[in-house]
mmCIF file of C-alpha atoms in Angstrom:
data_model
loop_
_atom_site.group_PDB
_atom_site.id
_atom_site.type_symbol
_atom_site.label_atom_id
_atom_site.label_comp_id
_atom_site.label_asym_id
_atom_site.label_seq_id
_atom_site.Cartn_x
_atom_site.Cartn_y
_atom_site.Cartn_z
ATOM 1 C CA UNK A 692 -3.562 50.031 -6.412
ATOM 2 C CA UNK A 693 -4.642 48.264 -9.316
ATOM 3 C CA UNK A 694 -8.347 48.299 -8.621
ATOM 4 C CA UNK A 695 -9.174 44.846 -8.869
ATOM 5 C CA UNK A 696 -8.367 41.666 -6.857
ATOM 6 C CA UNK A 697 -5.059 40.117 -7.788
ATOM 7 C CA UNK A 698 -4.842 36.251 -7.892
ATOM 8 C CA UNK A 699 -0.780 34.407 -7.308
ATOM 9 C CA UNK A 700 -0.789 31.700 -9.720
ATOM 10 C CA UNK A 701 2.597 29.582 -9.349
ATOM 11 C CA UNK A 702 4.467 27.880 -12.413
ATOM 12 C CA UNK A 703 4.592 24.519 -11.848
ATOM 13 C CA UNK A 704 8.359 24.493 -11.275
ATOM 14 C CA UNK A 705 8.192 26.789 -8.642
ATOM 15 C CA UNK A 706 5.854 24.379 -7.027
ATOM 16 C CA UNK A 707 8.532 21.648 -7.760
ATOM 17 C CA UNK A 708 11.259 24.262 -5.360
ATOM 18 C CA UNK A 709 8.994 25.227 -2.867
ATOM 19 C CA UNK A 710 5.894 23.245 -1.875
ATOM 20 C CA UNK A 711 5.942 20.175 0.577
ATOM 21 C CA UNK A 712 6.015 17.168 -1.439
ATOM 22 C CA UNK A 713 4.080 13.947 -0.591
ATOM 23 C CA UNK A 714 6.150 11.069 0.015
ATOM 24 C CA UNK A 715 10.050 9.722 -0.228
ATOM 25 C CA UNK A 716 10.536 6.179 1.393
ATOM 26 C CA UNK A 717 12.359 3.164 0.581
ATOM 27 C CA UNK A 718 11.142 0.268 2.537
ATOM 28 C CA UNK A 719 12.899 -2.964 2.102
ATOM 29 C CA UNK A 720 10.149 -5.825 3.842
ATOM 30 C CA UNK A 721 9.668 -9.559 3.604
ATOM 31 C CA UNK A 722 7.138 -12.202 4.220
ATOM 32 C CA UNK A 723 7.565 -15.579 5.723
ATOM 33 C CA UNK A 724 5.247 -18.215 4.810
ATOM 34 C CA UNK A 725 4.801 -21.996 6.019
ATOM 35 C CA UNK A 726 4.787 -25.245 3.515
ATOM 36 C CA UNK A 727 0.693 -24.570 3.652
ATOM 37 C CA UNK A 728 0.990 -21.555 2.515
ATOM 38 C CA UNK A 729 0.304 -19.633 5.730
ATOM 39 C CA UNK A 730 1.831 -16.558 7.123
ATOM 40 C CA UNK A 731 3.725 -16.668 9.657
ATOM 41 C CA UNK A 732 5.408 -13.404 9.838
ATOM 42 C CA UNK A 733 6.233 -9.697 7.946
ATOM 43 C CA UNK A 734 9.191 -7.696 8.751
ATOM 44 C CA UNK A 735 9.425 -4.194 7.246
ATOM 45 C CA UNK A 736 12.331 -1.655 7.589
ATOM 46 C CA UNK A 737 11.261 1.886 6.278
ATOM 47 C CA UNK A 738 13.697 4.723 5.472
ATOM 48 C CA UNK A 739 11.343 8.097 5.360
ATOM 49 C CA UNK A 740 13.134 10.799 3.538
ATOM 50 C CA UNK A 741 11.962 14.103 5.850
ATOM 51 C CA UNK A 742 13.498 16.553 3.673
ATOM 52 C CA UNK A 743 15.896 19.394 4.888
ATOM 53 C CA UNK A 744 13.540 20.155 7.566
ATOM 54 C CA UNK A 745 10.288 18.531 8.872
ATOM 55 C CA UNK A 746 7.527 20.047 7.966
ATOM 56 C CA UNK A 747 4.393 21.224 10.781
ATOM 57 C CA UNK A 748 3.056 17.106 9.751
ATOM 58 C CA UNK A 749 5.549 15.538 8.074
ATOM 59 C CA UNK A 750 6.970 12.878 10.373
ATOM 60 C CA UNK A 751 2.796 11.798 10.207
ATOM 61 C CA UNK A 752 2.693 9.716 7.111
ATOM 62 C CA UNK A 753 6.052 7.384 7.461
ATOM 63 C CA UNK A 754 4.685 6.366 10.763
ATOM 64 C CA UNK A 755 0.794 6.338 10.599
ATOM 65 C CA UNK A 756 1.056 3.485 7.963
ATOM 66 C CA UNK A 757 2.468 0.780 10.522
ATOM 67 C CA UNK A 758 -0.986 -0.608 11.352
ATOM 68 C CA UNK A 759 -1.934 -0.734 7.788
ATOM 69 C CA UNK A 760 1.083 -2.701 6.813
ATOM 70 C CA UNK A 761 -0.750 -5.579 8.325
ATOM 71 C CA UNK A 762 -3.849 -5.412 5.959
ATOM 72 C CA UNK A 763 -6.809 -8.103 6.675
ATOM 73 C CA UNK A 764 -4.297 -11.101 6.801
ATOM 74 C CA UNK A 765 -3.867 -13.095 10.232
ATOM 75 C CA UNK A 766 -0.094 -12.739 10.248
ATOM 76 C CA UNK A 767 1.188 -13.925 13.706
ATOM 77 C CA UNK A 768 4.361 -12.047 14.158
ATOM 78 C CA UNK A 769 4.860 -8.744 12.686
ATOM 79 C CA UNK A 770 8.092 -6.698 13.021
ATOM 80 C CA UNK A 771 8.320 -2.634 11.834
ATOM 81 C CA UNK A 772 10.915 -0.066 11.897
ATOM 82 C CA UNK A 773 10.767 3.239 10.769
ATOM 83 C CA UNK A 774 13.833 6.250 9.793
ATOM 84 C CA UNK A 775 12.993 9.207 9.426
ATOM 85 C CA UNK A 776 16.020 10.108 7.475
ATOM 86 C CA UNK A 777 16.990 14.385 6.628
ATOM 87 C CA UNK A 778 18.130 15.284 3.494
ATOM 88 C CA UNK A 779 18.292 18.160 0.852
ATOM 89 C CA UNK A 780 15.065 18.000 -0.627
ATOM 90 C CA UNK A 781 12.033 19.658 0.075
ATOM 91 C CA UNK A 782 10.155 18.399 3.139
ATOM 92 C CA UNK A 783 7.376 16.281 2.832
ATOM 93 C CA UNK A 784 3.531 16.335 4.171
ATOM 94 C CA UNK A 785 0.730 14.212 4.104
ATOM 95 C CA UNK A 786 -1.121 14.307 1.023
ATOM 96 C CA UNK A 787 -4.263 12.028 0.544
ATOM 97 C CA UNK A 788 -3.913 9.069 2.174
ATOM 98 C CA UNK A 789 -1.437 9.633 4.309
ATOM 99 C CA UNK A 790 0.698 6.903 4.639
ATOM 100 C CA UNK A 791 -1.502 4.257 4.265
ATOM 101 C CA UNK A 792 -0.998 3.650 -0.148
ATOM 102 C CA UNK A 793 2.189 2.710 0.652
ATOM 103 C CA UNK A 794 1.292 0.181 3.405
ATOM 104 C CA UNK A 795 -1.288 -1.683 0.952
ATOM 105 C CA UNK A 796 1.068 -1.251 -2.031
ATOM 106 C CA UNK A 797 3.897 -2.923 0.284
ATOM 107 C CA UNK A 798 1.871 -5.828 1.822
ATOM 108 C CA UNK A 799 0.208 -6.646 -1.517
ATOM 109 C CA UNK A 800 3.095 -6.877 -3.377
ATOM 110 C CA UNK A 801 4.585 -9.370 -0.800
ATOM 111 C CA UNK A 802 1.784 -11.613 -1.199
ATOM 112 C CA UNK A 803 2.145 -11.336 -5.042
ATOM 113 C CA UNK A 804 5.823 -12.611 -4.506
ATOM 114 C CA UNK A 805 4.684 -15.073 -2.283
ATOM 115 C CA UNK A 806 2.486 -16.736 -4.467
ATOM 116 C CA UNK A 807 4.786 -16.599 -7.436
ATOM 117 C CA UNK A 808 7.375 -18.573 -5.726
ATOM 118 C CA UNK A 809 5.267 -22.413 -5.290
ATOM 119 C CA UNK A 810 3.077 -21.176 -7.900
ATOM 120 C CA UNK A 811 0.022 -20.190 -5.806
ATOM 121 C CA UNK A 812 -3.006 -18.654 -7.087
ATOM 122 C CA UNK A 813 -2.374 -15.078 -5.249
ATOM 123 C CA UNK A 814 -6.361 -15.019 -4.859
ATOM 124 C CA UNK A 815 -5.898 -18.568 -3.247
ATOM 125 C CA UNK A 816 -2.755 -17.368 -1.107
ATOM 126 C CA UNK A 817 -5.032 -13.792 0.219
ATOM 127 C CA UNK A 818 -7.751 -16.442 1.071
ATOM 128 C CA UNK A 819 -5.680 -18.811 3.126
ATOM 129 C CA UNK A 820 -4.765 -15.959 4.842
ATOM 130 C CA UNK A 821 -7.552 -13.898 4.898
ATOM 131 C CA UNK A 822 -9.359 -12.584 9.032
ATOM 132 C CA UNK A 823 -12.233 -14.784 8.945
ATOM 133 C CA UNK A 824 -15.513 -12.407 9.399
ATOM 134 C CA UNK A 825 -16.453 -14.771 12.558
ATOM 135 C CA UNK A 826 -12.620 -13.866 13.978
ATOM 136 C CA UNK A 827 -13.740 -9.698 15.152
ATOM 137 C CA UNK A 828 -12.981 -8.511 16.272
ATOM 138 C CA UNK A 829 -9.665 -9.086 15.661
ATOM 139 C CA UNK A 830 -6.592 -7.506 16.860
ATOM 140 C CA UNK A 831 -3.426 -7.185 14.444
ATOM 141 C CA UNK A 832 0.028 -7.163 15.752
ATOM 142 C CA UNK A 833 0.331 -3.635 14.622
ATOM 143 C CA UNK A 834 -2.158 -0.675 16.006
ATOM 144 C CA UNK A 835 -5.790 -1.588 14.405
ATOM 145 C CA UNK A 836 -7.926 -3.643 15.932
ATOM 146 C CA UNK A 837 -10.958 -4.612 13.585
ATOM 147 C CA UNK A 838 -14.313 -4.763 14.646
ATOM 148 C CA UNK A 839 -15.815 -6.413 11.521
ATOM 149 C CA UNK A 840 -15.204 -6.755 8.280
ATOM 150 C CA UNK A 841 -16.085 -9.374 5.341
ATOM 151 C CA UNK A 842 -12.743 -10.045 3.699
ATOM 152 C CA UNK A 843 -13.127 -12.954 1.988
ATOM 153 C CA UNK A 844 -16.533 -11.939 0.712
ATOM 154 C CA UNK A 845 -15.111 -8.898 -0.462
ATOM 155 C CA UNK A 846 -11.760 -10.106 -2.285
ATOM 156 C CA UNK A 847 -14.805 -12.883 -3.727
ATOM 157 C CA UNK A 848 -17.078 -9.981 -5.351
ATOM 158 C CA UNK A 849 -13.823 -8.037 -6.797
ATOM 159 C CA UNK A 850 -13.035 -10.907 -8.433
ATOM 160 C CA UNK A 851 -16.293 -11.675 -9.874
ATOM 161 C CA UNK A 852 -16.387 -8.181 -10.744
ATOM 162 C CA UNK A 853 -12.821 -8.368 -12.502
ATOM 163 C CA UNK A 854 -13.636 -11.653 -14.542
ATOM 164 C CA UNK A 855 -10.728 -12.996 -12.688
ATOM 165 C CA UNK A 856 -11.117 -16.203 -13.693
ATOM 166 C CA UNK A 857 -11.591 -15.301 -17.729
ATOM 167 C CA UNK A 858 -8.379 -13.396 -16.935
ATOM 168 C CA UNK A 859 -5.788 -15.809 -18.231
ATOM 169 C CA UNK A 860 -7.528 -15.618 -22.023
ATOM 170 C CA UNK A 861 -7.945 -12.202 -21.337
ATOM 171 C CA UNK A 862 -4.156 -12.474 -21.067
ATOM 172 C CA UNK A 863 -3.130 -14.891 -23.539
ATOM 173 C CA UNK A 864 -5.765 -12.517 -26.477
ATOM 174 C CA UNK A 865 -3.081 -9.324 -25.640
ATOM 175 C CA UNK A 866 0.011 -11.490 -26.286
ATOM 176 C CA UNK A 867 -1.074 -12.419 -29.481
ATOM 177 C CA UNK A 868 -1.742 -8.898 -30.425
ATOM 178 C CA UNK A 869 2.031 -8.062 -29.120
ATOM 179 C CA UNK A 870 0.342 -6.601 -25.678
ATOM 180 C CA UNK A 871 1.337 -6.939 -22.286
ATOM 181 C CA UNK A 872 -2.284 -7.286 -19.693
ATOM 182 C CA UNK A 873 -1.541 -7.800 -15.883
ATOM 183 C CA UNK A 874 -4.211 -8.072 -12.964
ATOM 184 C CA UNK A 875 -3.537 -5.934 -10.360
ATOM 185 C CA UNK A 876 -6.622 -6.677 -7.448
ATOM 186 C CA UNK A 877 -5.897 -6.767 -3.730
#
């Protein structure tokens, strides 16, 4: 009728009311460590909020993460539980990644705790606890089983990379210039 194609262009509060959004959980987890330093187990209780319905994919992401929660670390003992909880919100899909952020972000952030309580480098702490490359393949308590992989060697060129070790007078330069500077590598 109007003689030339015609192209829907949403606001982006109607996207806000109507598309699936990504992700909604609250995950309360904890890692046990011994004197050494070692793991010895993670427990992890997810709630997943669905939305008001569940979407053609959306029960995907709150579960495909499990394996990931147990990132390259030889953790003996892991323990998972996952909600999927309904609510009145939009539903949520997978949307890049699917999942699996969420898992890193959670099992990182546990070993940054970790090392913050006796003081442990958290680069020392990942590398006492790091899958040896002569370990694969290695089978984690949670889905993946690896069939190679260079972890330490890996973690060792991100922090050459990063200047971790100049980090601290990296650091201590921002303060004095009223500046907050964290490291943030996994």
């Amino acid at each position: 009728r109007v003689g030339r194609p015609v192209k829907w262009i949403c606001e982006r509060g109607e996207s806000f009311i109507s598309d699936d959004h990504a992700r909604d959980n609250v995950t309360e987890a904890a890692l046990a460590l011994d004197a050494d330093g070692k793991f010895l187990a993670l427990r992890a209780k997810t709630d997943a909020n669905l939305g008001a319905f569940l979407s053609f994919r959306g029960a995907g992401p709150p579960v495909s993460n499990v394996g990931s929660l147990a990132g390259v670390y030889t953790t003996p003992a892991l323990y998972v539980e996952v909600s999927g909880v309904l609510t009145n919100t939009n539903p949520t899909s997978p949307y890049r990644g699917a999942g699996r952020p969420e898992a890193a972000f959670i099992i990182e952030a546990l070993v940054d705790m970790a090392a913050r309580k006796p003081g442990i480098d958290p680069a020392e702490l990942r590398r006492r606890n790091t899958i040896p490359a002569d370990a694969m393949p290695y089978e984690t308590g949670l889905t993946f089983t690896y069939d190679s992989g260079e972890f330490e060697k890996n973690m060792d060129m991100a922090l050459e990379m990063s200047d971790y070790a100049g980090f601290e007078a990296r650091r201590a330069a921002a303060a004095a210039r009223g500046r907050l500077r964290g490291m943030g590598i996994s």
